[in-house]
Structure formats: structure tokens, C-alpha cells
PDB file of C-alpha atoms in Angstrom:
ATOM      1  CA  UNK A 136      16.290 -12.047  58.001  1.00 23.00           C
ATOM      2  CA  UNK A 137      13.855 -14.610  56.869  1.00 26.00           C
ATOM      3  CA  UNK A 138      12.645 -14.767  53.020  1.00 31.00           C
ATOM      4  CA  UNK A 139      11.332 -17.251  50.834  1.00 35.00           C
ATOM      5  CA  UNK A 140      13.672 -18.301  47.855  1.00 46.00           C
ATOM      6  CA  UNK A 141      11.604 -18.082  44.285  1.00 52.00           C
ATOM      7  CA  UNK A 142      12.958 -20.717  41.586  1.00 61.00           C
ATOM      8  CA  UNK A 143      15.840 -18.774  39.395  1.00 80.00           C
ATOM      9  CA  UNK A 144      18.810 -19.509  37.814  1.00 87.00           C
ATOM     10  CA  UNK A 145      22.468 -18.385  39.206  1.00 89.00           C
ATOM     11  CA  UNK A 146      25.437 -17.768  37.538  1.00 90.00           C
ATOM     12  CA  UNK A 147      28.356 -18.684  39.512  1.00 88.00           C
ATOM     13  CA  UNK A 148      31.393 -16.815  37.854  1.00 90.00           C
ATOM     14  CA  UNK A 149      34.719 -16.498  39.504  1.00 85.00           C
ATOM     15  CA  UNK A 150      37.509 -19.041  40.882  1.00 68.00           C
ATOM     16  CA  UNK A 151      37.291 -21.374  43.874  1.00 53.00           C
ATOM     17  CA  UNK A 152      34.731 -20.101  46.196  1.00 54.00           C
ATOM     18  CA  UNK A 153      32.063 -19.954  43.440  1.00 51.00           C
ATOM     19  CA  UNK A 154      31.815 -23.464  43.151  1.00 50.00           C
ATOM     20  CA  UNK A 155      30.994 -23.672  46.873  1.00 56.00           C
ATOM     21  CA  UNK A 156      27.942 -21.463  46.670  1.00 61.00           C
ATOM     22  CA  UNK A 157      25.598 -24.150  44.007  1.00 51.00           C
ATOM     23  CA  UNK A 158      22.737 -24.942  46.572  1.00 49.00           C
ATOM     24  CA  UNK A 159      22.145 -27.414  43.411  1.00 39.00           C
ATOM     25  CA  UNK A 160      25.132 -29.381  45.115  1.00 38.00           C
ATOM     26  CA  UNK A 161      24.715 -32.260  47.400  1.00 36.00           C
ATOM     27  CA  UNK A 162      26.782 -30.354  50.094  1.00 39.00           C
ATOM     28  CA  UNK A 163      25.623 -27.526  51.994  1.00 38.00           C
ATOM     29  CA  UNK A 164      22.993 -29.880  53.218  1.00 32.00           C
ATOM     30  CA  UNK A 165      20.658 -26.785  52.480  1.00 34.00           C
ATOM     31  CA  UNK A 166      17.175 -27.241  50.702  1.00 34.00           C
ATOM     32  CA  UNK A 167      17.796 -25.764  47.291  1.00 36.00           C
ATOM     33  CA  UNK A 168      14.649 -23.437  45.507  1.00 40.00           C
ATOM     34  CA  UNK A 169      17.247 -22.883  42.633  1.00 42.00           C
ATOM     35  CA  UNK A 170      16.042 -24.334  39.336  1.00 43.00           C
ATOM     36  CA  UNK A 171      19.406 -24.863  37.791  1.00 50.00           C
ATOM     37  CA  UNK A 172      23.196 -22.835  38.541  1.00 53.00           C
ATOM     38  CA  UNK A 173      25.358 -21.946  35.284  1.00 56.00           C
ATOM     39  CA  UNK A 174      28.989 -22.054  36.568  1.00 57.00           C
ATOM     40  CA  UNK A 175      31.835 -20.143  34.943  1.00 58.00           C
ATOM     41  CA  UNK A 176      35.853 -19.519  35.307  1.00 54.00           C
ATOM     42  CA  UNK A 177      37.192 -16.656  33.434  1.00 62.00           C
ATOM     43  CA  UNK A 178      39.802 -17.112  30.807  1.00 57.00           C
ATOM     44  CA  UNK A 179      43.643 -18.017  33.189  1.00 51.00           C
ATOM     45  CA  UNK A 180      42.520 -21.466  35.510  1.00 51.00           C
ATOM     46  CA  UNK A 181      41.650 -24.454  33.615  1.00 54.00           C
ATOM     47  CA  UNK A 182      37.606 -24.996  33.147  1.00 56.00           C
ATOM     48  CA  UNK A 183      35.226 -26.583  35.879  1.00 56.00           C
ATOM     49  CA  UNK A 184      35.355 -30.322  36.291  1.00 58.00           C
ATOM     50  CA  UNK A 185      32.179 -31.706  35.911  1.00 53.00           C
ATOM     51  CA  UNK A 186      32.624 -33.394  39.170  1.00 57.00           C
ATOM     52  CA  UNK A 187      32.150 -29.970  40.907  1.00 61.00           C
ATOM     53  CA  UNK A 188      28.977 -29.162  39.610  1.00 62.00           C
ATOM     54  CA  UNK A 189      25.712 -30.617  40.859  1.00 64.00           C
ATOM     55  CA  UNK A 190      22.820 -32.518  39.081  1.00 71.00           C
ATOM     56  CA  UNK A 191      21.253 -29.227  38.077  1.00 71.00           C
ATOM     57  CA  UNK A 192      24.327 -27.410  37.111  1.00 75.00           C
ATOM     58  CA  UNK A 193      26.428 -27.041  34.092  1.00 79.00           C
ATOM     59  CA  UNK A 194      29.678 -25.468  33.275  1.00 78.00           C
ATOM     60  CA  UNK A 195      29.380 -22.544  30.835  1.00 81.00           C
ATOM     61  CA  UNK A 196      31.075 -19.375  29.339  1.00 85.00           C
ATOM     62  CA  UNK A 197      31.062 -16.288  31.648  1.00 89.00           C
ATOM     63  CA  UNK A 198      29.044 -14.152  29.396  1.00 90.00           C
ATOM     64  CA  UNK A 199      26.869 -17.093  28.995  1.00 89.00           C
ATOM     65  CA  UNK A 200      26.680 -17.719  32.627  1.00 89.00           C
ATOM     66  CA  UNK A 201      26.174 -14.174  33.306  1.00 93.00           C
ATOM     67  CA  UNK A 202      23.374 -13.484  30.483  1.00 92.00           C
ATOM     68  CA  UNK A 203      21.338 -16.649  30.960  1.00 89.00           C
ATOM     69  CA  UNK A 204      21.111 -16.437  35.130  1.00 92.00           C
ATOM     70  CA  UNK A 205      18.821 -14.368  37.362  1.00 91.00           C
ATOM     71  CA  UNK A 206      21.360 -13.964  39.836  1.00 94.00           C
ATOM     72  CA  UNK A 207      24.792 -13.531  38.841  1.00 95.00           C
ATOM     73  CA  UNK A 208      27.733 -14.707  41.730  1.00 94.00           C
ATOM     74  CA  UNK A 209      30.542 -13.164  41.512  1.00 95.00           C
ATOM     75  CA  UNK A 210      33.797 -14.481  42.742  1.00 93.00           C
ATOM     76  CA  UNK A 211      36.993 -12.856  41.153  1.00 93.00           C
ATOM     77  CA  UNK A 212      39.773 -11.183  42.253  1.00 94.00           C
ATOM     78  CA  UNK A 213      38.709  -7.259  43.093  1.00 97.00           C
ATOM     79  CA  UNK A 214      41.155  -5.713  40.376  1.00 96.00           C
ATOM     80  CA  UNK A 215      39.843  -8.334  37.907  1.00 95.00           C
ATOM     81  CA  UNK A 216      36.093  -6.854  37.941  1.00 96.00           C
ATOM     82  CA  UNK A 217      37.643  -3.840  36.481  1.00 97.00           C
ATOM     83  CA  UNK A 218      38.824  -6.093  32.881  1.00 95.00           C
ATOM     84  CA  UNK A 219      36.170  -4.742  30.473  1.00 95.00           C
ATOM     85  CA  UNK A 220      37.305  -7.398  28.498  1.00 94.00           C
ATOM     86  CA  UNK A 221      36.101 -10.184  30.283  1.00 93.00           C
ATOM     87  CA  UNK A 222      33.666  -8.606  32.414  1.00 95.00           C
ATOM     88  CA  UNK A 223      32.166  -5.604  30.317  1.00 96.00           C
ATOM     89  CA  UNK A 224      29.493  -3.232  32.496  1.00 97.00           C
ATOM     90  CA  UNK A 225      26.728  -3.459  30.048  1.00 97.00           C
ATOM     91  CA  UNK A 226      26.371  -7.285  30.494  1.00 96.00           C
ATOM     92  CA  UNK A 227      25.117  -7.292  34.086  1.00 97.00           C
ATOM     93  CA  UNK A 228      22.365  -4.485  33.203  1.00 97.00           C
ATOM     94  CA  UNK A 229      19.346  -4.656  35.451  1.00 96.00           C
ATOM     95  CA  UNK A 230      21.296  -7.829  36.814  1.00 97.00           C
ATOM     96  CA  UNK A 231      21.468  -8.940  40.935  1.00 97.00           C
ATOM     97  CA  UNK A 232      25.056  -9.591  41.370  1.00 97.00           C
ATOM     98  CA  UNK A 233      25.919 -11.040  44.617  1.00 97.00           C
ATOM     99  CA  UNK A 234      29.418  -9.784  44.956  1.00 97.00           C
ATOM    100  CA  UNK A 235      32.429 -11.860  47.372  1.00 96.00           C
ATOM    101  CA  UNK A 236      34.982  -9.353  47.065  1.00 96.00           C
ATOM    102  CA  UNK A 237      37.496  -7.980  48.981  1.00 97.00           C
ATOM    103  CA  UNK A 238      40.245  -5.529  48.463  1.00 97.00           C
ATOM    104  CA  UNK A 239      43.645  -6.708  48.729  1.00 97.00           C
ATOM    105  CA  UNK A 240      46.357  -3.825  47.818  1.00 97.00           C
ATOM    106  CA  UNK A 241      48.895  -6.129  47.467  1.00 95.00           C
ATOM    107  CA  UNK A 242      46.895  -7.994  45.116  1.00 95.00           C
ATOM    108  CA  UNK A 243      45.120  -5.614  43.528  1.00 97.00           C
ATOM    109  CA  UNK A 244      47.167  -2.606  43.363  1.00 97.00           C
ATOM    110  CA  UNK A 245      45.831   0.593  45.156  1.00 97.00           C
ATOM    111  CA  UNK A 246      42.397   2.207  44.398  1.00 97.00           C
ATOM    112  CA  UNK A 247      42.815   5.870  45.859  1.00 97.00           C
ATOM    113  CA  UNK A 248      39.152   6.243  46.879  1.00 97.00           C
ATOM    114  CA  UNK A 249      39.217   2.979  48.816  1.00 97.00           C
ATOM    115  CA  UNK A 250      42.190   3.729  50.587  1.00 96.00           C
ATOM    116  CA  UNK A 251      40.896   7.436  51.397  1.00 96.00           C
ATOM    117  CA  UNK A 252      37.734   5.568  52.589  1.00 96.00           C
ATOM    118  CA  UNK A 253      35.843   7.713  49.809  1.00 96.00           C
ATOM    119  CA  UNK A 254      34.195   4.769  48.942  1.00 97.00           C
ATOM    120  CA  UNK A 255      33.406   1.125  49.790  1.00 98.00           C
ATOM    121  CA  UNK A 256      34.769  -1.787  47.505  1.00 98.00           C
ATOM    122  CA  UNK A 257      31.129  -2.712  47.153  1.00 98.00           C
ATOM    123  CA  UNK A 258      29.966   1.120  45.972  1.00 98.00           C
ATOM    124  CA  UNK A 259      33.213   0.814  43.625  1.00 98.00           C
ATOM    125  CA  UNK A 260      31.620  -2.242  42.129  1.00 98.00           C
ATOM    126  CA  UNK A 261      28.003  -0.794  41.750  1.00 98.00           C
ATOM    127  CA  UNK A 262      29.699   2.570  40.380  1.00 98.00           C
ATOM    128  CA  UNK A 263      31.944  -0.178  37.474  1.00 98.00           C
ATOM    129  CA  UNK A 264      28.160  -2.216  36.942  1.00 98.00           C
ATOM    130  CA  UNK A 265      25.897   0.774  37.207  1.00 97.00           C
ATOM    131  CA  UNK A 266      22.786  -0.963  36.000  1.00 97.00           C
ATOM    132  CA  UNK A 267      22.995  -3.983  38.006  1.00 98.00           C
ATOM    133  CA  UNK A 268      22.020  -4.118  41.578  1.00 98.00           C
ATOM    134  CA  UNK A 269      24.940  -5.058  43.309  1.00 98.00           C
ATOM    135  CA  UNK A 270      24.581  -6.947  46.534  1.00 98.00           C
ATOM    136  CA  UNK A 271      27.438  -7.663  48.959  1.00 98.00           C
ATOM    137  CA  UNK A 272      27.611 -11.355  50.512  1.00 98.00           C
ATOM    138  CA  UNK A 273      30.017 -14.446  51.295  1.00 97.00           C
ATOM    139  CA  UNK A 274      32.795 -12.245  51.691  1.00 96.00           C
ATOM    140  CA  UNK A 275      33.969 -12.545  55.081  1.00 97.00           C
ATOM    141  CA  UNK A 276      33.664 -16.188  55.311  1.00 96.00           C
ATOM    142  CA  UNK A 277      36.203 -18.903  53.903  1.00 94.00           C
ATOM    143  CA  UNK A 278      35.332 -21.496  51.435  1.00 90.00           C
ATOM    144  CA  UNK A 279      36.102 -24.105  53.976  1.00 92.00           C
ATOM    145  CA  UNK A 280      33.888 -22.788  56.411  1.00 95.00           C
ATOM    146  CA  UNK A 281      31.454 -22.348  53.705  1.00 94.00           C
ATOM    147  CA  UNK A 282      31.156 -25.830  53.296  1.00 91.00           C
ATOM    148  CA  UNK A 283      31.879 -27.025  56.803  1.00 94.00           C
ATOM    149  CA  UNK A 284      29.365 -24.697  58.748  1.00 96.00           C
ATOM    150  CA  UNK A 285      26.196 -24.735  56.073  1.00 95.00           C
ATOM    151  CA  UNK A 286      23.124 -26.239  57.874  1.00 96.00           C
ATOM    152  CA  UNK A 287      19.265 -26.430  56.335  1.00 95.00           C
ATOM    153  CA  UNK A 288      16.814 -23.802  57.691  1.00 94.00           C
ATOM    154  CA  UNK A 289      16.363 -24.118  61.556  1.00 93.00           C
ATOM    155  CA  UNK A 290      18.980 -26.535  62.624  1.00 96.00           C
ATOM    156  CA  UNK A 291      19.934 -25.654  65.843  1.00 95.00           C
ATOM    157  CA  UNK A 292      23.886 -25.032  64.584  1.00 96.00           C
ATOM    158  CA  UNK A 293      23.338 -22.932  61.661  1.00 97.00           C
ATOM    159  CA  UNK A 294      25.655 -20.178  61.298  1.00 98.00           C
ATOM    160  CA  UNK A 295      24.711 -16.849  59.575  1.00 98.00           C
ATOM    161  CA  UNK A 296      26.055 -14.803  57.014  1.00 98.00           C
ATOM    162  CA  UNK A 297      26.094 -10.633  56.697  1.00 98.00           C
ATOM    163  CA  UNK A 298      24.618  -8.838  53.238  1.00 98.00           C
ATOM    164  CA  UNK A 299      24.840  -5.320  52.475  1.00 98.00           C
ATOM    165  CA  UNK A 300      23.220  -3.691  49.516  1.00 98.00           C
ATOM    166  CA  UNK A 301      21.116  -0.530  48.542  1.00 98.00           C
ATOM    167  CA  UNK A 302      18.601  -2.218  46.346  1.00 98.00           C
ATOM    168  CA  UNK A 303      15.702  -4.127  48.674  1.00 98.00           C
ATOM    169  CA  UNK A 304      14.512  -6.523  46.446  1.00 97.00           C
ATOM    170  CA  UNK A 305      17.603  -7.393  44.709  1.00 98.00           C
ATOM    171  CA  UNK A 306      19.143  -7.719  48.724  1.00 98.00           C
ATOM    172  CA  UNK A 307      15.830 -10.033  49.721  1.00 97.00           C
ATOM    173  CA  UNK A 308      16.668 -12.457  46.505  1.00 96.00           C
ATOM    174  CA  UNK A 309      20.145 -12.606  47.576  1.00 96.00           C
ATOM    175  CA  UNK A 310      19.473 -13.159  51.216  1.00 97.00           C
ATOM    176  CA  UNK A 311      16.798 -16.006  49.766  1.00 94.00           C
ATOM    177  CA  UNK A 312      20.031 -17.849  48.601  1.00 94.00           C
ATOM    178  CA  UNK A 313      22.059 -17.324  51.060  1.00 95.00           C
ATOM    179  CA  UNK A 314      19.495 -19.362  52.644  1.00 95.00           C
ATOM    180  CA  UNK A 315      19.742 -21.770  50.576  1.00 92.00           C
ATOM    181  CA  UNK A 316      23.247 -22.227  50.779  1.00 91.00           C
ATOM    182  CA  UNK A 317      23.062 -22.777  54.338  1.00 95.00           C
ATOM    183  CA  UNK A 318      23.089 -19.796  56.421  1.00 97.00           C
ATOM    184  CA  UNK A 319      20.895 -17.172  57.793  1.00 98.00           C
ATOM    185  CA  UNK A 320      21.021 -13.753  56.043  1.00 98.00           C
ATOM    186  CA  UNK A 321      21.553 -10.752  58.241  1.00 98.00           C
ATOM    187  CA  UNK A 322      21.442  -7.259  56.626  1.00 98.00           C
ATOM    188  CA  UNK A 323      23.837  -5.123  57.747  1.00 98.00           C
ATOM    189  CA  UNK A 324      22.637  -1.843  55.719  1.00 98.00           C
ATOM    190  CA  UNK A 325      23.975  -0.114  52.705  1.00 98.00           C
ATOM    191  CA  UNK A 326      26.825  -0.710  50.151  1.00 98.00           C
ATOM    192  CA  UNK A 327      27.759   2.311  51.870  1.00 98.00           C
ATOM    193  CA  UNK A 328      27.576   0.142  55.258  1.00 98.00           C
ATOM    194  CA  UNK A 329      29.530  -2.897  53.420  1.00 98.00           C
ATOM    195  CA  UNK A 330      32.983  -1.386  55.461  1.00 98.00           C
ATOM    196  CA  UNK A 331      31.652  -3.364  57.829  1.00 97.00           C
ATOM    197  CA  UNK A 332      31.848  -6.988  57.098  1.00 97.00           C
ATOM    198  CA  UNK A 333      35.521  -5.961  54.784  1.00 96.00           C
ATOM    199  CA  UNK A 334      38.899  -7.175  56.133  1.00 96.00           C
ATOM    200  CA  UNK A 335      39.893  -5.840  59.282  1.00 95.00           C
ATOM    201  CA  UNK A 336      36.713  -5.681  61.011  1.00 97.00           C
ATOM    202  CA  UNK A 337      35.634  -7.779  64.145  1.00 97.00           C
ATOM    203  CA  UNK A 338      32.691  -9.956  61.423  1.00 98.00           C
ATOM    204  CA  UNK A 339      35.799 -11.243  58.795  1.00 97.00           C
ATOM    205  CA  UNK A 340      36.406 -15.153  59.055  1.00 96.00           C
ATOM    206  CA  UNK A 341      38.210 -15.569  62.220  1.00 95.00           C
ATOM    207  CA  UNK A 342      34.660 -15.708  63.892  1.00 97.00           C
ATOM    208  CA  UNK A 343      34.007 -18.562  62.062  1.00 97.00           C
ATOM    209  CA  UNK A 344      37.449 -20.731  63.187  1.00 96.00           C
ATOM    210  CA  UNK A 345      36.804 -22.678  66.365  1.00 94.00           C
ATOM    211  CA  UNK A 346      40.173 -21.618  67.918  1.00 90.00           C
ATOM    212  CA  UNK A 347      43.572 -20.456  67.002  1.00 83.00           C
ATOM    213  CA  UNK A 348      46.150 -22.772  65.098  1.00 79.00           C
ATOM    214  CA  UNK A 349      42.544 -25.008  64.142  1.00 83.00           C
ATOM    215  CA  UNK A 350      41.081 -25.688  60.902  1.00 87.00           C
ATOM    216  CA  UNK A 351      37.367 -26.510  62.587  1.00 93.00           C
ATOM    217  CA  UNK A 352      34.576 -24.101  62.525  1.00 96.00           C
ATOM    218  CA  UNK A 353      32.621 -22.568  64.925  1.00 96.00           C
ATOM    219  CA  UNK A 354      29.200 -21.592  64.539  1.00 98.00           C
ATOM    220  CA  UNK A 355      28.415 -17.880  64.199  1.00 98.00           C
ATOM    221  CA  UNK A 356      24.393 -16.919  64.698  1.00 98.00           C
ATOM    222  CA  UNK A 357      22.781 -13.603  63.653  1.00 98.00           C
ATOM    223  CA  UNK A 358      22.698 -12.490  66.786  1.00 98.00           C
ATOM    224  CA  UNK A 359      26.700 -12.851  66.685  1.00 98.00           C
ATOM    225  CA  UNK A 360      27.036 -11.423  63.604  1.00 98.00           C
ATOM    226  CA  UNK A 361      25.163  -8.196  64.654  1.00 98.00           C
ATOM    227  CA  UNK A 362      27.007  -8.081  67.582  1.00 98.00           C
ATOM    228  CA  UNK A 363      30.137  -8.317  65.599  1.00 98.00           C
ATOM    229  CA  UNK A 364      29.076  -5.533  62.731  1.00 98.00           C
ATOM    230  CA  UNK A 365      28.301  -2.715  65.504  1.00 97.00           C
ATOM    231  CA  UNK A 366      32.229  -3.170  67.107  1.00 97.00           C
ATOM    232  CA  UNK A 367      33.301  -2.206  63.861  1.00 97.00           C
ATOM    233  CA  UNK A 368      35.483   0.629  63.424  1.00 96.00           C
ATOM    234  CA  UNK A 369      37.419   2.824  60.890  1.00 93.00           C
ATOM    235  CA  UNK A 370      40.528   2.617  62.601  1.00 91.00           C
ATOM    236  CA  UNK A 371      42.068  -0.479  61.167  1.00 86.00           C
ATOM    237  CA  UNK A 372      43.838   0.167  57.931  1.00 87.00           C
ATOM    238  CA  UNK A 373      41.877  -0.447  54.698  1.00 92.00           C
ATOM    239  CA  UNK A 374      42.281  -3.824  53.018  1.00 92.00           C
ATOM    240  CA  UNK A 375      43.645  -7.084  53.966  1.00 91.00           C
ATOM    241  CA  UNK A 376      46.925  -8.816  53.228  1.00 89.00           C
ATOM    242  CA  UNK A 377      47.305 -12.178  51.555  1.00 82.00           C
ATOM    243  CA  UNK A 378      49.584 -14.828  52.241  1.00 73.00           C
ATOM    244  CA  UNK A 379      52.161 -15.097  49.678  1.00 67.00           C
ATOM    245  CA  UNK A 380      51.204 -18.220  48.337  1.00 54.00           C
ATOM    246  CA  UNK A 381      47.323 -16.326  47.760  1.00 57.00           C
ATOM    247  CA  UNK A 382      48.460 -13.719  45.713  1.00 51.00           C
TER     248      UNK A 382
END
């Protein structure tokens, strides 16, 4: 999918892989349309260093960075977007959030309708936010590979990414910057489609490691990724498992 990025602000809110998304940074080497990038940790992990924000970015509160952005990132734990506390549904009205989650039960505890595959963790998400137009992205990549694999727009080894979402212009902005992050965008249907590119399919991050027992990354096209998304099945059991240490 090909768009062209208009200048807005994003609101990166979440843990670790949020930071890695700021095409305001110096690294992806990606050509950034983003006017500035409001970045935000709830409450538990210590605030964001200064040195992990670009030139154009600046830390913030997450119901700051979520009312003052265009685009809202966000990059939690699954069963945390369900604290009304932190994360209350009316804030994100008429919103594009550009969610990375996956379901972990282990983490997360068990949501009936995902495990009775009633439901997709992404249409869970729109269904908690239902006035913002939720867009599924970044989630079956690792923030290693994020960084390692993002290329500018038509280098020869750029990688791509899958998105998922039932709103079309809120899925064309987000494709836009996953663009500028680095990768090409390839829409892979409905939040209702988002099973997909979820744990346990042939699309989720080992594509992306060069080889077993490696750290490296491999480059993954659009053409790959499609190939990838259409071996998916609903066989495999529903949500992933986390090394201790990630839980």
C-alpha cells in the first residue's frame, strides 16, 4: 500500500516499543512527515529519558499525549487497555489509535470471547474505545527488528509491515506512518481479519529473524507478508506465551 503521510502529531503511549515507533528519531532512517510525537508511559515504569526522544518530541502525560496528538500509538499490555483509570474510553473519541497489542493469557488473564474466537483482540479494543477508530499495526514485529530492519521509501531491503482496521481513512493515516517508520504498509482486511497477523500465525516475528538461535533480521517484503497472512489458520490455539522473565 502506498500513501502519502500529511503533517500530524502522534502520541506514543505505552512501554518499550513505543519509543521505537517516533519517525521524529534519528533511527529508522525513514523520512519523517510527522510535525512533532508526544511520548507517554503510564503510571508503574519510571518516565521517558529525554535521550529517547527525538528533536521534535517531548515526553508528556498520557492523557496529555493522547488529547493533544492526531494519532494516538498505543503500546500497553492487552489487560492494561481495559484500566478506565488510566486509559478512560471517552478520551480517544473520534481518535486513530494505532494499536500493538497482543493477547497473552498468561499475562493478561483470560478474555472468554477471545479464547472462543468470538472476537479479535483488535474488535475487543474498538468495542472498549468505541468512538475511536482503532487500527491494528506493529504487532507482530519485535522492537529490535523494528529498529534493525526500518529502511526509507524504496530501498531495495525494506521490509513491510501488516495493518488491519475497519475504518479506511483512519487505516490510510496509519499505513502513512508506518511508512514513515520504515516499512511498507500492507492491509490485511478487517479488525475482524486482525486473527491474522496475532500470535500463532505464520506473519508473527519469526519471519523477521534471519535464522534460528540469531538475533539478525531478515527482510520481509509485502509480497512475503501476503503470502504469509493467507497460510493462516484457526487451528493454533489463541494467544501467545511469554517468557517468564516478559511477564
Amino acid at each position: 500500500m502506498t500513501t502519502t503521510a500529511t503533517t500530524k502529531t502522534i502520541g506514543l503511549v505505552g512501554y518499550g516499543m513505543s519509543t521505537r515507533l517516533s519517525p521524529a528519531t534519528p533511527s529508522p532512517p525513514a523520512t519523517a512527515s510527522s510535525s512533532a510525537t508526544r511520548a507517554a508511559r503510564p503510571p508503574s515504569p519510571p518516565p521517558l529519558p529525554a535521550a529517547e526522544l527525538g528533536p521534535l518530541a517531548t515526553a508528556a502525560s498520557v492523557a496529555d499525549a493522547i488529547r493533544y496528538s492526531d494519532i494516538v500509538s498505543l503500546s500497553v499490555p492487552f489487560k492494561a487497555a481495559f484500566d478506565d483509570a488510566t486509559f478512560p474510553a471517552d478520551a480517544f473519541a473520534g481518535k486513530i489509535v494505532i494499536e500493538t497489542l497482543n493477547y497473552y493469557p498468561d499475562r493478561d488473564g483470560r478474555f472468554p470471547a477471545l479464547d472462543a474466537r468470538e472476537a479479535t483482540s483488535s474488535e475487543l479494543l474498538q468495542r472498549r474505545f468505541h468512538s475511536a477508530r482503532i487500527v491494528k499495526a506493529f504487532s507482530n514485529i519485535s522492537f529490535m527488528h523494528l529498529e534493525s530492519l526500518a529502511r526509507p521509501r524504496g530501498h531495495s531491503e525494506r521490509s513491510a509491515l501488516p495493518i488491519a482496521g475497519d475504518d479506511g481513512e483512519a487505516k490510510a493515516s496509519a499505513a502513512a506512518f508506518v511508512e514513515d517508520v520504515g516499512f511498507d504498509a500492507v492491509d490485511v482486511g478487517t479488525l475482524a481479519d486482525s486473527w491474522r497477523s496475532e500470535p500463532n500465525t505464520p506473519v508473527f516475528v519469526y519471519p523477521y529473524f534471519a535464522r534460528a538461535g540469531s538475533l539478525d533480521g531478515k527482510v520481509v517484503t509485502a509480497s512475503d507478508i501476503a503470502a504469509l497472512v493467507s497460510k493462516a489458520t484457526k487451528d493454533s490455539p489463541v494467544g501467545g506465551v511469554l517468557p517468564k522473565s516478559s511477564k
